[in-house]
JSON list of C-alpha atoms in Angstrom, two decimals:
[
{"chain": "A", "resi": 4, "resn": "UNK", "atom": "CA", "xyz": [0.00, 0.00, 0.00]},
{"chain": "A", "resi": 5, "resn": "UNK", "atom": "CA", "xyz": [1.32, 3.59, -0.92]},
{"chain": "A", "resi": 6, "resn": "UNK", "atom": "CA", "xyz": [1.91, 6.11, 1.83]},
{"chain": "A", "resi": 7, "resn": "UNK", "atom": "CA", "xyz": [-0.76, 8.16, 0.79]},
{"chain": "A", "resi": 8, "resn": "UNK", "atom": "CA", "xyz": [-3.32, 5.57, 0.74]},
{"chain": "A", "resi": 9, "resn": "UNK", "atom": "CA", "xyz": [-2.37, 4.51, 4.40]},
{"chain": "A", "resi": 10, "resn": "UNK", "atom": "CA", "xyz": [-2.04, 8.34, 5.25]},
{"chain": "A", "resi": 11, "resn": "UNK", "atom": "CA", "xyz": [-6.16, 8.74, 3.47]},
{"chain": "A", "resi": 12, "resn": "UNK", "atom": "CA", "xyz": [-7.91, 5.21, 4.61]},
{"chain": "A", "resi": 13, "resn": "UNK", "atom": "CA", "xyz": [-9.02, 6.94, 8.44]},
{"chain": "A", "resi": 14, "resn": "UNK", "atom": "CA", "xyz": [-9.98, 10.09, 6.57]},
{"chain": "A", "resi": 15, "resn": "UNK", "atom": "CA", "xyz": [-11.55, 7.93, 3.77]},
{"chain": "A", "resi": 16, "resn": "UNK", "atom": "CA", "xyz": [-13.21, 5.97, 6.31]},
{"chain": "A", "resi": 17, "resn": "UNK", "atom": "CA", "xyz": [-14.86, 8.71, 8.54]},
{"chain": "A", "resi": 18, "resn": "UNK", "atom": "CA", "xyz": [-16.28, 10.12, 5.11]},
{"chain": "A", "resi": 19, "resn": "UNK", "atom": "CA", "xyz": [-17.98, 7.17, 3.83]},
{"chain": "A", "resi": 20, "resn": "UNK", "atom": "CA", "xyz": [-19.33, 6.71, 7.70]},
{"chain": "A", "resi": 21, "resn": "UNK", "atom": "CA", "xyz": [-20.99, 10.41, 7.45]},
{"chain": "A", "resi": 22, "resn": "UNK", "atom": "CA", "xyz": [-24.48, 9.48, 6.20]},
{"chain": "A", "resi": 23, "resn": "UNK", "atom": "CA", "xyz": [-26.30, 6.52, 6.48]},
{"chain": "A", "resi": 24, "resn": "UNK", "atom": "CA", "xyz": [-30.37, 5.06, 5.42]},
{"chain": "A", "resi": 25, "resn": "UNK", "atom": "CA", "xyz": [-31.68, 3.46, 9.14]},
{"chain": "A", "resi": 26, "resn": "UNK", "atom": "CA", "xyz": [-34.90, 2.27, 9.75]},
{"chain": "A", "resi": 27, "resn": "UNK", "atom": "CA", "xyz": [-36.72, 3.46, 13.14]},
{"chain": "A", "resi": 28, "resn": "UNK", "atom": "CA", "xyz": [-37.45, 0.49, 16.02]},
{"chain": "A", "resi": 29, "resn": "UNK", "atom": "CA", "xyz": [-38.59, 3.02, 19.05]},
{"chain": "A", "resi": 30, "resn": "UNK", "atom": "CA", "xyz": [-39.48, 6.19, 19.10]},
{"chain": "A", "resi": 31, "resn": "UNK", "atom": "CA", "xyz": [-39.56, 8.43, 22.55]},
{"chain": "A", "resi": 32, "resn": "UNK", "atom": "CA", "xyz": [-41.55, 11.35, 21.97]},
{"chain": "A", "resi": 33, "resn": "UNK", "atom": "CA", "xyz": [-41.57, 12.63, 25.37]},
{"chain": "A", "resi": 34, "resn": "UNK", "atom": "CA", "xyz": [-38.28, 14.80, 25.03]},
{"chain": "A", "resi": 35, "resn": "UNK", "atom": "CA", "xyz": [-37.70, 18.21, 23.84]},
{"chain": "A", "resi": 36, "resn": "UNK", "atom": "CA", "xyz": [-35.98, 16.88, 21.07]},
{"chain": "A", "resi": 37, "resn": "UNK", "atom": "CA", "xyz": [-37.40, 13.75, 19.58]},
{"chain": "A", "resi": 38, "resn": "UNK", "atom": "CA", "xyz": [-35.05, 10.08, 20.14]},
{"chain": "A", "resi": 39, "resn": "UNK", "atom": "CA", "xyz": [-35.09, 7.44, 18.07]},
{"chain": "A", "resi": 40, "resn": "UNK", "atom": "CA", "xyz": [-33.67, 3.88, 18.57]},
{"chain": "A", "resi": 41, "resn": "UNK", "atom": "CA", "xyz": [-32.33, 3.02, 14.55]},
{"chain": "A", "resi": 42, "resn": "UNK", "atom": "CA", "xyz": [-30.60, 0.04, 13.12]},
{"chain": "A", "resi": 43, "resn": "UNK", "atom": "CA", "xyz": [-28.46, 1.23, 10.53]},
{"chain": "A", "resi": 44, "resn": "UNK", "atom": "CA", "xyz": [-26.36, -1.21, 9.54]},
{"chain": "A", "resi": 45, "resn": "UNK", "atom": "CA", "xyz": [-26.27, -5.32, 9.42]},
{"chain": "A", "resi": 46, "resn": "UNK", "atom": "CA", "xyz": [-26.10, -5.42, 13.42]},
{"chain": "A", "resi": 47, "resn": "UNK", "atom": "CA", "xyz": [-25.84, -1.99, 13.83]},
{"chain": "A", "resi": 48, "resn": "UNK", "atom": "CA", "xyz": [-28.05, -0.16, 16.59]},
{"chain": "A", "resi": 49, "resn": "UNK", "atom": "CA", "xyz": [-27.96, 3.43, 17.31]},
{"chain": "A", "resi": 50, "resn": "UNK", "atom": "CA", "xyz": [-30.56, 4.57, 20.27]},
{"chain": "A", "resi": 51, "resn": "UNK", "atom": "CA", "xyz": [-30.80, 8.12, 21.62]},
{"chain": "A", "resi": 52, "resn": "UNK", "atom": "CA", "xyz": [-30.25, 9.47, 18.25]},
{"chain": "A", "resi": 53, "resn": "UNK", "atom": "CA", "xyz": [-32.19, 12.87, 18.27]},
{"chain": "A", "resi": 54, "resn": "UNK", "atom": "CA", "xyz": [-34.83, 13.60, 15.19]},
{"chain": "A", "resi": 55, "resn": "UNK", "atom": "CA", "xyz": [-34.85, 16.98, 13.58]},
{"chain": "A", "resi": 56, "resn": "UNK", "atom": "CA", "xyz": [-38.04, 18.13, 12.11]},
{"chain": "A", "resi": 57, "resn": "UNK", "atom": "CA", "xyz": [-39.02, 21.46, 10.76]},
{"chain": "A", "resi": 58, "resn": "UNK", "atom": "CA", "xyz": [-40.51, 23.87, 12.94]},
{"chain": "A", "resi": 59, "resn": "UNK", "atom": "CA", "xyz": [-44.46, 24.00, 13.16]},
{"chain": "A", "resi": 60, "resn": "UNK", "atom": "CA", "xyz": [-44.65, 20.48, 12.02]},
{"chain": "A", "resi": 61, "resn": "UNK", "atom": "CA", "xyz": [-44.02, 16.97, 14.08]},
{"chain": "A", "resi": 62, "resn": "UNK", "atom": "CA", "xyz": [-45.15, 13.58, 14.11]},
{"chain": "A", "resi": 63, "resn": "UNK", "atom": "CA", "xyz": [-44.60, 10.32, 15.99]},
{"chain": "A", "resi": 64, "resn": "UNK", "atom": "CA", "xyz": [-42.87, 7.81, 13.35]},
{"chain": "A", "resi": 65, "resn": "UNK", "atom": "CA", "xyz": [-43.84, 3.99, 12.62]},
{"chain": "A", "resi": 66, "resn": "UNK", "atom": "CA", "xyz": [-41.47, 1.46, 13.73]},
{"chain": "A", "resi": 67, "resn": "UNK", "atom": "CA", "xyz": [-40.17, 0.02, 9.67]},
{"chain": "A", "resi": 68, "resn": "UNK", "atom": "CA", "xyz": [-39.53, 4.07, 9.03]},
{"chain": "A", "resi": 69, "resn": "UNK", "atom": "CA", "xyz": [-36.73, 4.78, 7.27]},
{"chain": "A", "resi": 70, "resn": "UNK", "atom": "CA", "xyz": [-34.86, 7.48, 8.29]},
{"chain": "A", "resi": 71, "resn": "UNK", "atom": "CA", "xyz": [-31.91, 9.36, 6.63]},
{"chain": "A", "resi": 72, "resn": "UNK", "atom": "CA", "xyz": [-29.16, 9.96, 9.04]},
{"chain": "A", "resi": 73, "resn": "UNK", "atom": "CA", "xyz": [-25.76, 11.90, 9.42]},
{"chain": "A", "resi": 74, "resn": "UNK", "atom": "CA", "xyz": [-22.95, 11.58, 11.56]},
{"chain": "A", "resi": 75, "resn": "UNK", "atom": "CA", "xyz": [-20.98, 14.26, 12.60]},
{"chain": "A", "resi": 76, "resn": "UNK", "atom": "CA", "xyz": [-17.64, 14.32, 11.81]},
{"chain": "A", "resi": 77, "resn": "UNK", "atom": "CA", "xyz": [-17.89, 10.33, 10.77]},
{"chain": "A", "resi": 78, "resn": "UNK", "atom": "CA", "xyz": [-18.45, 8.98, 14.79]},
{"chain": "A", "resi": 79, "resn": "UNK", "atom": "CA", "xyz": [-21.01, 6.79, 14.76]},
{"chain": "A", "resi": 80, "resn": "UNK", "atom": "CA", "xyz": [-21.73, 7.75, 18.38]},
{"chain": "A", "resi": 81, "resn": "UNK", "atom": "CA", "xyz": [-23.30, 11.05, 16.95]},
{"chain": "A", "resi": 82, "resn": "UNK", "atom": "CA", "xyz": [-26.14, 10.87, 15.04]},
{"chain": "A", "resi": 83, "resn": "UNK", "atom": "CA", "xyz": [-28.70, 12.94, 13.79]},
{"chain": "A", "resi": 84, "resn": "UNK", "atom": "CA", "xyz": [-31.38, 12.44, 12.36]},
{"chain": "A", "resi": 85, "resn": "UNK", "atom": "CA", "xyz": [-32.05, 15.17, 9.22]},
{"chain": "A", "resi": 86, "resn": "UNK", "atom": "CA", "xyz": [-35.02, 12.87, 8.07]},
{"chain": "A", "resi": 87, "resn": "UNK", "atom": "CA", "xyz": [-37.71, 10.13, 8.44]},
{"chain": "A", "resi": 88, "resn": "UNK", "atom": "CA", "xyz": [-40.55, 8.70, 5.53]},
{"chain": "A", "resi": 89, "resn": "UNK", "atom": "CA", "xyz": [-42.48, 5.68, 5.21]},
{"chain": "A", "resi": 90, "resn": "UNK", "atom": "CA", "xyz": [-42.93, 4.22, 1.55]},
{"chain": "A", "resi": 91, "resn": "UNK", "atom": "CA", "xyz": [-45.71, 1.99, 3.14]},
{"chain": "A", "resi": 92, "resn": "UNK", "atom": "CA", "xyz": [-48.17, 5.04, 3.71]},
{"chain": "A", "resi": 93, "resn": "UNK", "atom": "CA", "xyz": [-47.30, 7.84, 1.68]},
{"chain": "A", "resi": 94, "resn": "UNK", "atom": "CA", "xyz": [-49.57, 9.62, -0.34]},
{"chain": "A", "resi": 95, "resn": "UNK", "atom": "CA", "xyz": [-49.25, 9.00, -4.46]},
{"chain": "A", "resi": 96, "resn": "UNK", "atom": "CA", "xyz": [-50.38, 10.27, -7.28]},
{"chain": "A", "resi": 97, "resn": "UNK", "atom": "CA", "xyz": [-50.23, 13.56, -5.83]},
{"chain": "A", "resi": 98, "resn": "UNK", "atom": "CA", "xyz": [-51.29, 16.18, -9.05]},
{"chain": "A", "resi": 99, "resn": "UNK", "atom": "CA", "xyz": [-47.87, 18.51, -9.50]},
{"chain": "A", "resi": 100, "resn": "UNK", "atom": "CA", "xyz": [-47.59, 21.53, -6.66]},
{"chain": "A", "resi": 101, "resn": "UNK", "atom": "CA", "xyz": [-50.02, 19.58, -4.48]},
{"chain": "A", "resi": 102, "resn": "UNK", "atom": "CA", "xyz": [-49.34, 19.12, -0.72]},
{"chain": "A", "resi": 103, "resn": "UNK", "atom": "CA", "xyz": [-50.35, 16.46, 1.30]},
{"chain": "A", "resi": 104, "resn": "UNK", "atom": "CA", "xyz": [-50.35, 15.95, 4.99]},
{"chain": "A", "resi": 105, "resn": "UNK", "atom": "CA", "xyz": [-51.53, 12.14, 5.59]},
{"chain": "A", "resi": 106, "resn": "UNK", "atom": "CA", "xyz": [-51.47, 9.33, 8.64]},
{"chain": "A", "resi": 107, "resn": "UNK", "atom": "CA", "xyz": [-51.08, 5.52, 8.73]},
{"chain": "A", "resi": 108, "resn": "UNK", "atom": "CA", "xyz": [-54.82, 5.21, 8.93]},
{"chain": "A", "resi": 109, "resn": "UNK", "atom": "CA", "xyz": [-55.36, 7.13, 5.55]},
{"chain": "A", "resi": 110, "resn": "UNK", "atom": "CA", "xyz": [-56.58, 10.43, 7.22]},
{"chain": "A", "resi": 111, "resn": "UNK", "atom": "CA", "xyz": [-55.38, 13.48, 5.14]},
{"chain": "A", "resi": 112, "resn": "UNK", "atom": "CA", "xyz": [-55.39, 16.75, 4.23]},
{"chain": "A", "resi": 113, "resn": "UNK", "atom": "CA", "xyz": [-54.61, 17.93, 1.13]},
{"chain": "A", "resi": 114, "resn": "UNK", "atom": "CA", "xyz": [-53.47, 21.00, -0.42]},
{"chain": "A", "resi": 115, "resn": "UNK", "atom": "CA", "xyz": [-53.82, 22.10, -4.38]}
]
């Protein structure tokens, strides 16, 4: 192995270990900043991992969401999480510039 490459594979390594696709197991929504328990990779459990959502809007995530996650600085120890969907219950067929706000149990509101 060159120099350089041994001198790059920790900083390689921290960069590929930024960002990561998790899916939620627990939610607690009982903090000021919403936790989720996530397995990110093969054997791979994060818990405590705080949710960021955009102000004026919340909501209490399935367990099977999938949730798009970043780490700061590469440590795996530091998550956060920047976003969460479910493919299982989101709306479709939406017409273009409609919004949507929807549940599990098919309530909605929508926007056009």
């Amino acid at each position: 192995m060159k120099k350089i490459d041994r001198f790059m594979a920790p900083i390689k390594q921290r960069v590929q270990m930024m960002v990561a696709r998790a899916v939620v197991n627990l939610v607690n929504d009982g903090l000021k900043m919403q936790e989720l328990q996530i397995g990110v990779m093969k054997n791979e459990t994060r818990a405590g991992v705080e949710r960021f959502q955009n102000y004026g809007f919340t909501a209490h995530p399935i367990p099977g969401a999938e949730a798009a996650v970043i780490f700061v600085g590469g440590n795996r120890d530091h998550g956060l999480i920047i976003a969460v969907d479910d493919r299982r219950y989101r709306m479709k067929a939406l017409e273009q510039g409609e919004v949507a706000i929807y549940t599990d149990q098919e309530d909605y509101i929508k926007l056009g």
